[in-house]
């Protein structure tokens, strides 16, 4: 079955630094990827998405990079702030059929921002 | 705020009991998916409903069932609760191929 994993379970950065959170995915046919942020006791919050026909997408302070050759996804957060402290998940959606719209999540990376 | 609301926020049930969790989807979204999130893990897909029909199911037993109503709201029902069913249950609404937006979840504890 499909699986999404993360290279590092924890990441600590200083306030103001840039953060990079990595993710590996296993299904080369997956065509849609989403990054979520989950704070303690809350549901996952959409951050940014990217489709497989793109290799980079930018949002406000965040950039997602997709490398289909090595099935790797990364989330870059610029000028990390204490409010960015949370668990970050990448999720993939395989193409069409009965799996349409379902998300496969990895374990998540705990980002801690210290002053 | 995503516009996806779930109720209740917390629930304690006894093993063997049945539970119903509810979800109101974001306005305009016709697809609702349910996920189970155990402590320290990523969410696991339970099933998805599209226009009131089940449209895909994850690796969960039949005692996990659901409904979607004409207004696209949804219910998750779990029968014969087991201790391992204790988890955060998440509802997400979307268009069939768009980004899924999650509610705050229902924390279910089975004792």
mmCIF file with all atom_site columns, C-alpha atoms in Angstrom:
data_model
loop_
_atom_site.group_PDB
_atom_site.id
_atom_site.type_symbol
_atom_site.label_atom_id
_atom_site.label_alt_id
_atom_site.label_comp_id
_atom_site.label_asym_id
_atom_site.label_entity_id
_atom_site.label_seq_id
_atom_site.pdbx_PDB_ins_code
_atom_site.Cartn_x
_atom_site.Cartn_y
_atom_site.Cartn_z
_atom_site.occupancy
_atom_site.B_iso_or_equiv
_atom_site.pdbx_formal_charge
_atom_site.auth_seq_id
_atom_site.auth_comp_id
_atom_site.auth_asym_id
_atom_site.auth_atom_id
_atom_site.pdbx_PDB_model_num
ATOM 1   C CA . UNK A 1 1   ? 0.000   0.000  0.000   1.00 0.00 ? 1   UNK A CA 1
ATOM 2   C CA . UNK A 1 2   ? 0.948   3.611  -0.230  1.00 0.00 ? 2   UNK A CA 1
ATOM 3   C CA . UNK A 1 3   ? 2.937   5.180  2.570   1.00 0.00 ? 3   UNK A CA 1
ATOM 4   C CA . UNK A 1 4   ? 4.321   8.553  3.351   1.00 0.00 ? 4   UNK A CA 1
ATOM 5   C CA . UNK A 1 5   ? 7.232   8.931  5.712   1.00 0.00 ? 5   UNK A CA 1
ATOM 6   C CA . UNK A 1 6   ? 9.252   11.715 7.185   1.00 0.00 ? 6   UNK A CA 1
ATOM 7   C CA . UNK A 1 7   ? 13.030  11.798 7.521   1.00 0.00 ? 7   UNK A CA 1
ATOM 8   C CA . UNK A 1 8   ? 13.138  13.491 10.928  1.00 0.00 ? 8   UNK A CA 1
ATOM 9   C CA . UNK A 1 9   ? 10.604  13.130 13.702  1.00 0.00 ? 9   UNK A CA 1
ATOM 10  C CA . UNK A 1 10  ? 11.731  16.322 15.479  1.00 0.00 ? 10  UNK A CA 1
ATOM 11  C CA . UNK A 1 11  ? 13.197  19.634 14.399  1.00 0.00 ? 11  UNK A CA 1
ATOM 12  C CA . UNK A 1 12  ? 14.302  22.491 16.636  1.00 0.00 ? 12  UNK A CA 1
ATOM 13  C CA . UNK A 1 13  ? 15.069  25.913 15.198  1.00 0.00 ? 13  UNK A CA 1
ATOM 14  C CA . UNK A 1 14  ? 15.732  29.362 16.547  1.00 0.00 ? 14  UNK A CA 1
ATOM 15  C CA . UNK A 1 15  ? 13.183  32.074 16.038  1.00 0.00 ? 15  UNK A CA 1
ATOM 16  C CA . UNK A 1 16  ? 13.898  33.924 12.817  1.00 0.00 ? 16  UNK A CA 1
ATOM 17  C CA . UNK A 1 17  ? 15.725  31.052 11.153  1.00 0.00 ? 17  UNK A CA 1
ATOM 18  C CA . UNK A 1 18  ? 14.376  29.174 8.166   1.00 0.00 ? 18  UNK A CA 1
ATOM 19  C CA . UNK A 1 19  ? 12.964  25.679 8.694   1.00 0.00 ? 19  UNK A CA 1
ATOM 20  C CA . UNK A 1 20  ? 13.009  22.786 6.271   1.00 0.00 ? 20  UNK A CA 1
ATOM 21  C CA . UNK A 1 21  ? 10.790  19.782 6.867   1.00 0.00 ? 21  UNK A CA 1
ATOM 22  C CA . UNK A 1 22  ? 11.267  16.772 4.626   1.00 0.00 ? 22  UNK A CA 1
ATOM 23  C CA . UNK A 1 23  ? 8.970   14.009 3.481   1.00 0.00 ? 23  UNK A CA 1
ATOM 24  C CA . UNK A 1 24  ? 9.425   10.894 1.352   1.00 0.00 ? 24  UNK A CA 1
ATOM 25  C CA . UNK A 1 25  ? 6.549   9.283  -0.465  1.00 0.00 ? 25  UNK A CA 1
ATOM 26  C CA . UNK A 1 26  ? 6.391   5.816  -1.919  1.00 0.00 ? 26  UNK A CA 1
ATOM 27  C CA . UNK A 1 27  ? 3.768   5.943  -4.655  1.00 0.00 ? 27  UNK A CA 1
ATOM 28  C CA . UNK A 1 28  ? 5.285   7.424  -7.782  1.00 0.00 ? 28  UNK A CA 1
ATOM 29  C CA . UNK A 1 29  ? 1.782   7.718  -9.246  1.00 0.00 ? 29  UNK A CA 1
ATOM 30  C CA . UNK A 1 30  ? 0.547   10.071 -6.509  1.00 0.00 ? 30  UNK A CA 1
ATOM 31  C CA . UNK A 1 31  ? -0.457  13.302 -8.128  1.00 0.00 ? 31  UNK A CA 1
ATOM 32  C CA . UNK A 1 32  ? -1.416  15.629 -5.313  1.00 0.00 ? 32  UNK A CA 1
ATOM 33  C CA . UNK A 1 33  ? 0.359   16.514 -2.089  1.00 0.00 ? 33  UNK A CA 1
ATOM 34  C CA . UNK A 1 34  ? -0.620  18.616 0.891   1.00 0.00 ? 34  UNK A CA 1
ATOM 35  C CA . UNK A 1 35  ? 1.225   19.917 3.926   1.00 0.00 ? 35  UNK A CA 1
ATOM 36  C CA . UNK A 1 36  ? -0.713  20.230 7.164   1.00 0.00 ? 36  UNK A CA 1
ATOM 37  C CA . UNK A 1 37  ? 0.129   21.818 10.496  1.00 0.00 ? 37  UNK A CA 1
ATOM 38  C CA . UNK A 1 38  ? -1.386  20.332 13.627  1.00 0.00 ? 38  UNK A CA 1
ATOM 39  C CA . UNK A 1 39  ? -1.256  22.047 16.973  1.00 0.00 ? 39  UNK A CA 1
ATOM 40  C CA . UNK A 1 40  ? -1.875  20.130 20.156  1.00 0.00 ? 40  UNK A CA 1
ATOM 41  C CA . UNK A 1 41  ? -5.544  19.244 20.600  1.00 0.00 ? 41  UNK A CA 1
ATOM 42  C CA . UNK A 1 42  ? -6.575  20.585 17.203  1.00 0.00 ? 42  UNK A CA 1
ATOM 43  C CA . UNK A 1 43  ? -7.301  19.195 13.766  1.00 0.00 ? 43  UNK A CA 1
ATOM 44  C CA . UNK A 1 44  ? -4.779  19.447 10.927  1.00 0.00 ? 44  UNK A CA 1
ATOM 45  C CA . UNK A 1 45  ? -4.644  22.877 9.332   1.00 0.00 ? 45  UNK A CA 1
ATOM 46  C CA . UNK A 1 46  ? -4.059  23.201 5.586   1.00 0.00 ? 46  UNK A CA 1
ATOM 47  C CA . UNK A 1 47  ? -0.806  25.002 4.788   1.00 0.00 ? 47  UNK A CA 1
ATOM 48  C CA . UNK A 1 48  ? -0.067  24.524 1.109   1.00 0.00 ? 48  UNK A CA 1
ATOM 49  C CA . UNK A 1 49  ? -0.590  22.010 -1.657  1.00 0.00 ? 49  UNK A CA 1
ATOM 50  C CA . UNK A 1 50  ? 1.133   21.065 -4.881  1.00 0.00 ? 50  UNK A CA 1
ATOM 51  C CA . UNK A 1 51  ? 0.219   18.928 -7.852  1.00 0.00 ? 51  UNK A CA 1
ATOM 52  C CA . UNK A 1 52  ? 2.606   16.572 -9.558  1.00 0.00 ? 52  UNK A CA 1
ATOM 53  C CA . UNK A 1 53  ? 2.885   18.743 -12.661 1.00 0.00 ? 53  UNK A CA 1
ATOM 54  C CA . UNK A 1 54  ? 4.694   21.372 -10.574 1.00 0.00 ? 54  UNK A CA 1
ATOM 55  C CA . UNK A 1 55  ? 8.017   21.268 -8.745  1.00 0.00 ? 55  UNK A CA 1
ATOM 56  C CA . UNK A 1 56  ? 7.657   24.366 -6.607  1.00 0.00 ? 56  UNK A CA 1
ATOM 57  C CA . UNK A 1 57  ? 4.889   26.400 -5.092  1.00 0.00 ? 57  UNK A CA 1
ATOM 58  C CA . UNK A 1 58  ? 5.075   29.381 -2.785  1.00 0.00 ? 58  UNK A CA 1
ATOM 59  C CA . UNK A 1 59  ? 2.694   30.734 -0.203  1.00 0.00 ? 59  UNK A CA 1
ATOM 60  C CA . UNK A 1 60  ? 2.989   33.241 2.577   1.00 0.00 ? 60  UNK A CA 1
ATOM 61  C CA . UNK A 1 61  ? 6.333   32.425 4.263   1.00 0.00 ? 61  UNK A CA 1
ATOM 62  C CA . UNK A 1 62  ? 6.120   28.842 3.015   1.00 0.00 ? 62  UNK A CA 1
ATOM 63  C CA . UNK A 1 63  ? 7.452   27.053 -0.034  1.00 0.00 ? 63  UNK A CA 1
ATOM 64  C CA . UNK A 1 64  ? 6.831   23.479 -1.051  1.00 0.00 ? 64  UNK A CA 1
ATOM 65  C CA . UNK A 1 65  ? 9.295   21.683 -3.294  1.00 0.00 ? 65  UNK A CA 1
ATOM 66  C CA . UNK A 1 66  ? 8.485   18.446 -5.090  1.00 0.00 ? 66  UNK A CA 1
ATOM 67  C CA . UNK A 1 67  ? 11.174  16.190 -6.526  1.00 0.00 ? 67  UNK A CA 1
ATOM 68  C CA . UNK A 1 68  ? 9.422   13.400 -8.385  1.00 0.00 ? 68  UNK A CA 1
ATOM 69  C CA . UNK A 1 69  ? 12.672  11.753 -9.410  1.00 0.00 ? 69  UNK A CA 1
ATOM 70  C CA . UNK A 1 70  ? 13.467  10.773 -5.840  1.00 0.00 ? 70  UNK A CA 1
ATOM 71  C CA . UNK A 1 71  ? 9.873   10.983 -4.536  1.00 0.00 ? 71  UNK A CA 1
ATOM 72  C CA . UNK A 1 72  ? 10.694  13.708 -2.070  1.00 0.00 ? 72  UNK A CA 1
ATOM 73  C CA . UNK A 1 73  ? 8.687   16.613 -0.755  1.00 0.00 ? 73  UNK A CA 1
ATOM 74  C CA . UNK A 1 74  ? 9.866   19.455 1.438   1.00 0.00 ? 74  UNK A CA 1
ATOM 75  C CA . UNK A 1 75  ? 8.280   22.355 3.262   1.00 0.00 ? 75  UNK A CA 1
ATOM 76  C CA . UNK A 1 76  ? 10.340  25.456 3.806   1.00 0.00 ? 76  UNK A CA 1
ATOM 77  C CA . UNK A 1 77  ? 9.204   27.995 6.381   1.00 0.00 ? 77  UNK A CA 1
ATOM 78  C CA . UNK A 1 78  ? 10.883  31.381 6.226   1.00 0.00 ? 78  UNK A CA 1
ATOM 79  C CA . UNK A 1 79  ? 11.613  33.423 9.361   1.00 0.00 ? 79  UNK A CA 1
ATOM 80  C CA . UNK A 1 80  ? 10.191  30.771 11.680  1.00 0.00 ? 80  UNK A CA 1
ATOM 81  C CA . UNK A 1 81  ? 8.108   32.110 14.539  1.00 0.00 ? 81  UNK A CA 1
ATOM 82  C CA . UNK A 1 82  ? 7.076   30.606 17.887  1.00 0.00 ? 82  UNK A CA 1
ATOM 83  C CA . UNK A 1 83  ? 3.559   30.222 16.524  1.00 0.00 ? 83  UNK A CA 1
ATOM 84  C CA . UNK A 1 84  ? 4.934   27.820 13.917  1.00 0.00 ? 84  UNK A CA 1
ATOM 85  C CA . UNK A 1 85  ? 5.664   25.263 16.639  1.00 0.00 ? 85  UNK A CA 1
ATOM 86  C CA . UNK A 1 86  ? 3.481   22.255 15.832  1.00 0.00 ? 86  UNK A CA 1
ATOM 87  C CA . UNK A 1 87  ? 3.524   18.842 14.203  1.00 0.00 ? 87  UNK A CA 1
ATOM 88  C CA . UNK A 1 88  ? 3.773   19.007 10.418  1.00 0.00 ? 88  UNK A CA 1
ATOM 89  C CA . UNK A 1 89  ? 2.391   16.272 8.201   1.00 0.00 ? 89  UNK A CA 1
ATOM 90  C CA . UNK A 1 90  ? 2.720   15.704 4.524   1.00 0.00 ? 90  UNK A CA 1
ATOM 91  C CA . UNK A 1 91  ? -0.079  13.811 2.847   1.00 0.00 ? 91  UNK A CA 1
ATOM 92  C CA . UNK A 1 92  ? -0.383  12.319 -0.618  1.00 0.00 ? 92  UNK A CA 1
ATOM 93  C CA . UNK A 1 93  ? -3.329  11.431 -2.777  1.00 0.00 ? 93  UNK A CA 1
ATOM 94  C CA . UNK A 1 94  ? -2.972  8.573  -5.251  1.00 0.00 ? 94  UNK A CA 1
ATOM 95  C CA . UNK A 1 95  ? -4.634  9.117  -8.614  1.00 0.00 ? 95  UNK A CA 1
ATOM 96  C CA . UNK A 1 96  ? -8.294  8.360  -9.314  1.00 0.00 ? 96  UNK A CA 1
ATOM 97  C CA . UNK A 1 97  ? -10.483 5.296  -8.894  1.00 0.00 ? 97  UNK A CA 1
ATOM 98  C CA . UNK A 1 98  ? -11.513 4.130  -5.443  1.00 0.00 ? 98  UNK A CA 1
ATOM 99  C CA . UNK A 1 99  ? -8.684  6.077  -3.845  1.00 0.00 ? 99  UNK A CA 1
ATOM 100 C CA . UNK A 1 100 ? -9.847  9.411  -5.226  1.00 0.00 ? 100 UNK A CA 1
ATOM 101 C CA . UNK A 1 101 ? -9.584  12.093 -2.589  1.00 0.00 ? 101 UNK A CA 1
ATOM 102 C CA . UNK A 1 102 ? -8.218  9.914  0.195   1.00 0.00 ? 102 UNK A CA 1
ATOM 103 C CA . UNK A 1 103 ? -5.118  11.157 1.951   1.00 0.00 ? 103 UNK A CA 1
ATOM 104 C CA . UNK A 1 104 ? -2.200  9.089  3.172   1.00 0.00 ? 104 UNK A CA 1
ATOM 105 C CA . UNK A 1 105 ? -0.298  10.693 6.023   1.00 0.00 ? 105 UNK A CA 1
ATOM 106 C CA . UNK A 1 106 ? 3.145   10.127 7.422   1.00 0.00 ? 106 UNK A CA 1
ATOM 107 C CA . UNK A 1 107 ? 4.047   10.149 11.093  1.00 0.00 ? 107 UNK A CA 1
ATOM 108 C CA . UNK A 1 108 ? 4.707   13.866 11.242  1.00 0.00 ? 108 UNK A CA 1
ATOM 109 C CA . UNK A 1 109 ? 7.592   16.098 12.292  1.00 0.00 ? 109 UNK A CA 1
ATOM 110 C CA . UNK A 1 110 ? 7.480   18.017 15.553  1.00 0.00 ? 110 UNK A CA 1
ATOM 111 C CA . UNK A 1 111 ? 8.802   21.525 14.933  1.00 0.00 ? 111 UNK A CA 1
ATOM 112 C CA . UNK A 1 112 ? 9.902   23.443 18.025  1.00 0.00 ? 112 UNK A CA 1
ATOM 113 C CA . UNK A 1 113 ? 10.860  27.096 17.738  1.00 0.00 ? 113 UNK A CA 1
ATOM 114 C CA . UNK A 1 114 ? 12.951  28.519 20.566  1.00 0.00 ? 114 UNK A CA 1
ATOM 115 C CA . UNK A 1 115 ? 13.718  32.188 21.202  1.00 0.00 ? 115 UNK A CA 1
ATOM 116 C CA . UNK B 2 1   ? -11.303 28.491 10.910  1.00 0.00 ? 1   UNK B CA 1
ATOM 117 C CA . UNK B 2 2   ? -12.116 25.928 8.233   1.00 0.00 ? 2   UNK B CA 1
ATOM 118 C CA . UNK B 2 3   ? -15.889 25.940 8.540   1.00 0.00 ? 3   UNK B CA 1
ATOM 119 C CA . UNK B 2 4   ? -15.848 22.223 9.344   1.00 0.00 ? 4   UNK B CA 1
ATOM 120 C CA . UNK B 2 5   ? -17.430 21.554 12.708  1.00 0.00 ? 5   UNK B CA 1
ATOM 121 C CA . UNK B 2 6   ? -17.504 18.340 14.671  1.00 0.00 ? 6   UNK B CA 1
ATOM 122 C CA . UNK B 2 7   ? -19.493 17.268 17.694  1.00 0.00 ? 7   UNK B CA 1
ATOM 123 C CA . UNK B 2 8   ? -19.006 16.372 20.394  1.00 0.00 ? 8   UNK B CA 1
ATOM 124 C CA . UNK B 2 9   ? -15.455 17.547 21.123  1.00 0.00 ? 9   UNK B CA 1
ATOM 125 C CA . UNK B 2 10  ? -14.864 14.909 23.776  1.00 0.00 ? 10  UNK B CA 1
ATOM 126 C CA . UNK B 2 11  ? -16.587 11.650 24.564  1.00 0.00 ? 11  UNK B CA 1
ATOM 127 C CA . UNK B 2 12  ? -16.079 8.789  26.995  1.00 0.00 ? 12  UNK B CA 1
ATOM 128 C CA . UNK B 2 13  ? -17.674 5.424  26.252  1.00 0.00 ? 13  UNK B CA 1
ATOM 129 C CA . UNK B 2 14  ? -17.543 1.969  27.728  1.00 0.00 ? 14  UNK B CA 1
ATOM 130 C CA . UNK B 2 15  ? -16.212 -1.011 25.816  1.00 0.00 ? 15  UNK B CA 1
ATOM 131 C CA . UNK B 2 16  ? -18.993 -2.675 23.836  1.00 0.00 ? 16  UNK B CA 1
ATOM 132 C CA . UNK B 2 17  ? -21.075 0.476  23.506  1.00 0.00 ? 17  UNK B CA 1
ATOM 133 C CA . UNK B 2 18  ? -21.909 2.285  20.289  1.00 0.00 ? 18  UNK B CA 1
ATOM 134 C CA . UNK B 2 19  ? -21.031 5.866  19.396  1.00 0.00 ? 19  UNK B CA 1
ATOM 135 C CA . UNK B 2 20  ? -22.100 8.404  16.782  1.00 0.00 ? 20  UNK B CA 1
ATOM 136 C CA . UNK B 2 21  ? -19.908 11.319 15.812  1.00 0.00 ? 21  UNK B CA 1
ATOM 137 C CA . UNK B 2 22  ? -21.133 14.216 13.704  1.00 0.00 ? 22  UNK B CA 1
ATOM 138 C CA . UNK B 2 23  ? -19.612 16.547 11.162  1.00 0.00 ? 23  UNK B CA 1
ATOM 139 C CA . UNK B 2 24  ? -20.836 19.603 9.292   1.00 0.00 ? 24  UNK B CA 1
ATOM 140 C CA . UNK B 2 25  ? -18.867 20.218 6.146   1.00 0.00 ? 25  UNK B CA 1
ATOM 141 C CA . UNK B 2 26  ? -17.597 23.524 4.819   1.00 0.00 ? 26  UNK B CA 1
ATOM 142 C CA . UNK B 2 27  ? -20.128 25.327 2.686   1.00 0.00 ? 27  UNK B CA 1
ATOM 143 C CA . UNK B 2 28  ? -20.037 24.080 -0.912  1.00 0.00 ? 28  UNK B CA 1
ATOM 144 C CA . UNK B 2 29  ? -18.009 20.953 -0.191  1.00 0.00 ? 29  UNK B CA 1
ATOM 145 C CA . UNK B 2 30  ? -19.783 17.774 -1.295  1.00 0.00 ? 30  UNK B CA 1
ATOM 146 C CA . UNK B 2 31  ? -17.194 15.258 -0.100  1.00 0.00 ? 31  UNK B CA 1
ATOM 147 C CA . UNK B 2 32  ? -16.608 14.228 3.488   1.00 0.00 ? 32  UNK B CA 1
ATOM 148 C CA . UNK B 2 33  ? -13.841 11.955 4.714   1.00 0.00 ? 33  UNK B CA 1
ATOM 149 C CA . UNK B 2 34  ? -13.264 10.501 8.159   1.00 0.00 ? 34  UNK B CA 1
ATOM 150 C CA . UNK B 2 35  ? -9.899  9.770  9.723   1.00 0.00 ? 35  UNK B CA 1
ATOM 151 C CA . UNK B 2 36  ? -8.729  8.135  12.927  1.00 0.00 ? 36  UNK B CA 1
ATOM 152 C CA . UNK B 2 37  ? -5.660  9.554  14.602  1.00 0.00 ? 37  UNK B CA 1
ATOM 153 C CA . UNK B 2 38  ? -4.022  7.593  17.376  1.00 0.00 ? 38  UNK B CA 1
ATOM 154 C CA . UNK B 2 39  ? -1.735  9.430  19.757  1.00 0.00 ? 39  UNK B CA 1
ATOM 155 C CA . UNK B 2 40  ? 1.589   10.262 18.121  1.00 0.00 ? 40  UNK B CA 1
ATOM 156 C CA . UNK B 2 41  ? 0.505   9.010  14.706  1.00 0.00 ? 41  UNK B CA 1
ATOM 157 C CA . UNK B 2 42  ? -0.702  10.532 11.479  1.00 0.00 ? 42  UNK B CA 1
ATOM 158 C CA . UNK B 2 43  ? -4.390  10.345 10.593  1.00 0.00 ? 43  UNK B CA 1
ATOM 159 C CA . UNK B 2 44  ? -5.567  7.071  9.052   1.00 0.00 ? 44  UNK B CA 1
ATOM 160 C CA . UNK B 2 45  ? -8.275  7.115  6.380   1.00 0.00 ? 45  UNK B CA 1
ATOM 161 C CA . UNK B 2 46  ? -11.517 5.405  7.446   1.00 0.00 ? 46  UNK B CA 1
ATOM 162 C CA . UNK B 2 47  ? -13.874 6.180  4.565   1.00 0.00 ? 47  UNK B CA 1
ATOM 163 C CA . UNK B 2 48  ? -15.168 8.894  2.294   1.00 0.00 ? 48  UNK B CA 1
ATOM 164 C CA . UNK B 2 49  ? -18.655 9.970  1.265   1.00 0.00 ? 49  UNK B CA 1
ATOM 165 C CA . UNK B 2 50  ? -19.512 11.750 -1.936  1.00 0.00 ? 50  UNK B CA 1
ATOM 166 C CA . UNK B 2 51  ? -23.094 12.778 -2.670  1.00 0.00 ? 51  UNK B CA 1
ATOM 167 C CA . UNK B 2 52  ? -24.416 10.492 0.054   1.00 0.00 ? 52  UNK B CA 1
ATOM 168 C CA . UNK B 2 53  ? -22.626 7.386  -1.229  1.00 0.00 ? 53  UNK B CA 1
ATOM 169 C CA . UNK B 2 54  ? -19.575 5.720  0.281   1.00 0.00 ? 54  UNK B CA 1
ATOM 170 C CA . UNK B 2 55  ? -16.714 6.391  -2.093  1.00 0.00 ? 55  UNK B CA 1
ATOM 171 C CA . UNK B 2 56  ? -13.727 4.499  -0.818  1.00 0.00 ? 56  UNK B CA 1
ATOM 172 C CA . UNK B 2 57  ? -12.842 2.826  2.445   1.00 0.00 ? 57  UNK B CA 1
ATOM 173 C CA . UNK B 2 58  ? -9.647  2.263  4.348   1.00 0.00 ? 58  UNK B CA 1
ATOM 174 C CA . UNK B 2 59  ? -8.609  -0.769 6.359   1.00 0.00 ? 59  UNK B CA 1
ATOM 175 C CA . UNK B 2 60  ? -11.314 -0.545 9.026   1.00 0.00 ? 60  UNK B CA 1
ATOM 176 C CA . UNK B 2 61  ? -13.818 -3.260 10.028  1.00 0.00 ? 61  UNK B CA 1
ATOM 177 C CA . UNK B 2 62  ? -17.531 -3.074 9.160   1.00 0.00 ? 62  UNK B CA 1
ATOM 178 C CA . UNK B 2 63  ? -18.403 -1.923 12.677  1.00 0.00 ? 63  UNK B CA 1
ATOM 179 C CA . UNK B 2 64  ? -17.188 1.470  11.439  1.00 0.00 ? 64  UNK B CA 1
ATOM 180 C CA . UNK B 2 65  ? -19.991 2.861  9.316   1.00 0.00 ? 65  UNK B CA 1
ATOM 181 C CA . UNK B 2 66  ? -21.148 6.223  8.132   1.00 0.00 ? 66  UNK B CA 1
ATOM 182 C CA . UNK B 2 67  ? -23.776 8.351  6.522   1.00 0.00 ? 67  UNK B CA 1
ATOM 183 C CA . UNK B 2 68  ? -23.856 11.513 4.495   1.00 0.00 ? 68  UNK B CA 1
ATOM 184 C CA . UNK B 2 69  ? -26.973 13.642 4.367   1.00 0.00 ? 69  UNK B CA 1
ATOM 185 C CA . UNK B 2 70  ? -28.373 15.788 1.536   1.00 0.00 ? 70  UNK B CA 1
ATOM 186 C CA . UNK B 2 71  ? -26.814 18.898 3.104   1.00 0.00 ? 71  UNK B CA 1
ATOM 187 C CA . UNK B 2 72  ? -23.449 17.045 2.965   1.00 0.00 ? 72  UNK B CA 1
ATOM 188 C CA . UNK B 2 73  ? -23.132 16.749 6.721   1.00 0.00 ? 73  UNK B CA 1
ATOM 189 C CA . UNK B 2 74  ? -22.021 13.336 7.899   1.00 0.00 ? 74  UNK B CA 1
ATOM 190 C CA . UNK B 2 75  ? -22.023 10.853 10.751  1.00 0.00 ? 75  UNK B CA 1
ATOM 191 C CA . UNK B 2 76  ? -19.496 8.249  11.790  1.00 0.00 ? 76  UNK B CA 1
ATOM 192 C CA . UNK B 2 77  ? -20.883 5.310  13.743  1.00 0.00 ? 77  UNK B CA 1
ATOM 193 C CA . UNK B 2 78  ? -18.777 2.805  15.608  1.00 0.00 ? 78  UNK B CA 1
ATOM 194 C CA . UNK B 2 79  ? -20.386 -0.308 17.082  1.00 0.00 ? 79  UNK B CA 1
ATOM 195 C CA . UNK B 2 80  ? -19.041 -2.680 19.719  1.00 0.00 ? 80  UNK B CA 1
ATOM 196 C CA . UNK B 2 81  ? -16.385 -0.238 20.873  1.00 0.00 ? 81  UNK B CA 1
ATOM 197 C CA . UNK B 2 82  ? -12.967 -1.598 21.730  1.00 0.00 ? 82  UNK B CA 1
ATOM 198 C CA . UNK B 2 83  ? -10.258 -0.033 23.848  1.00 0.00 ? 83  UNK B CA 1
ATOM 199 C CA . UNK B 2 84  ? -8.118  0.464  20.725  1.00 0.00 ? 84  UNK B CA 1
ATOM 200 C CA . UNK B 2 85  ? -10.812 2.674  19.245  1.00 0.00 ? 85  UNK B CA 1
ATOM 201 C CA . UNK B 2 86  ? -9.683  5.406  21.611  1.00 0.00 ? 86  UNK B CA 1
ATOM 202 C CA . UNK B 2 87  ? -8.370  8.127  19.322  1.00 0.00 ? 87  UNK B CA 1
ATOM 203 C CA . UNK B 2 88  ? -8.990  11.523 17.800  1.00 0.00 ? 88  UNK B CA 1
ATOM 204 C CA . UNK B 2 89  ? -11.581 11.219 15.036  1.00 0.00 ? 89  UNK B CA 1
ATOM 205 C CA . UNK B 2 90  ? -11.238 13.789 12.320  1.00 0.00 ? 90  UNK B CA 1
ATOM 206 C CA . UNK B 2 91  ? -13.666 14.842 9.664   1.00 0.00 ? 91  UNK B CA 1
ATOM 207 C CA . UNK B 2 92  ? -12.483 16.591 6.505   1.00 0.00 ? 92  UNK B CA 1
ATOM 208 C CA . UNK B 2 93  ? -14.558 18.174 3.786   1.00 0.00 ? 93  UNK B CA 1
ATOM 209 C CA . UNK B 2 94  ? -13.517 18.939 0.240   1.00 0.00 ? 94  UNK B CA 1
ATOM 210 C CA . UNK B 2 95  ? -14.438 18.793 -3.384  1.00 0.00 ? 95  UNK B CA 1
ATOM 211 C CA . UNK B 2 96  ? -13.605 15.306 -4.763  1.00 0.00 ? 96  UNK B CA 1
ATOM 212 C CA . UNK B 2 97  ? -10.139 16.254 -5.958  1.00 0.00 ? 97  UNK B CA 1
ATOM 213 C CA . UNK B 2 98  ? -9.413  19.344 -3.920  1.00 0.00 ? 98  UNK B CA 1
ATOM 214 C CA . UNK B 2 99  ? -7.676  20.077 -0.659  1.00 0.00 ? 99  UNK B CA 1
ATOM 215 C CA . UNK B 2 100 ? -9.303  18.600 2.419   1.00 0.00 ? 100 UNK B CA 1
ATOM 216 C CA . UNK B 2 101 ? -10.074 20.909 5.328   1.00 0.00 ? 101 UNK B CA 1
ATOM 217 C CA . UNK B 2 102 ? -10.338 19.368 8.754   1.00 0.00 ? 102 UNK B CA 1
ATOM 218 C CA . UNK B 2 103 ? -12.508 19.983 11.750  1.00 0.00 ? 103 UNK B CA 1
ATOM 219 C CA . UNK B 2 104 ? -11.118 20.170 15.268  1.00 0.00 ? 104 UNK B CA 1
ATOM 220 C CA . UNK B 2 105 ? -11.822 16.500 15.886  1.00 0.00 ? 105 UNK B CA 1
ATOM 221 C CA . UNK B 2 106 ? -13.657 14.417 18.460  1.00 0.00 ? 106 UNK B CA 1
ATOM 222 C CA . UNK B 2 107 ? -11.541 12.884 21.189  1.00 0.00 ? 107 UNK B CA 1
ATOM 223 C CA . UNK B 2 108 ? -13.037 9.449  21.936  1.00 0.00 ? 108 UNK B CA 1
ATOM 224 C CA . UNK B 2 109 ? -11.930 7.557  25.008  1.00 0.00 ? 109 UNK B CA 1
ATOM 225 C CA . UNK B 2 110 ? -13.093 3.968  25.467  1.00 0.00 ? 110 UNK B CA 1
ATOM 226 C CA . UNK B 2 111 ? -12.813 2.582  28.986  1.00 0.00 ? 111 UNK B CA 1
#
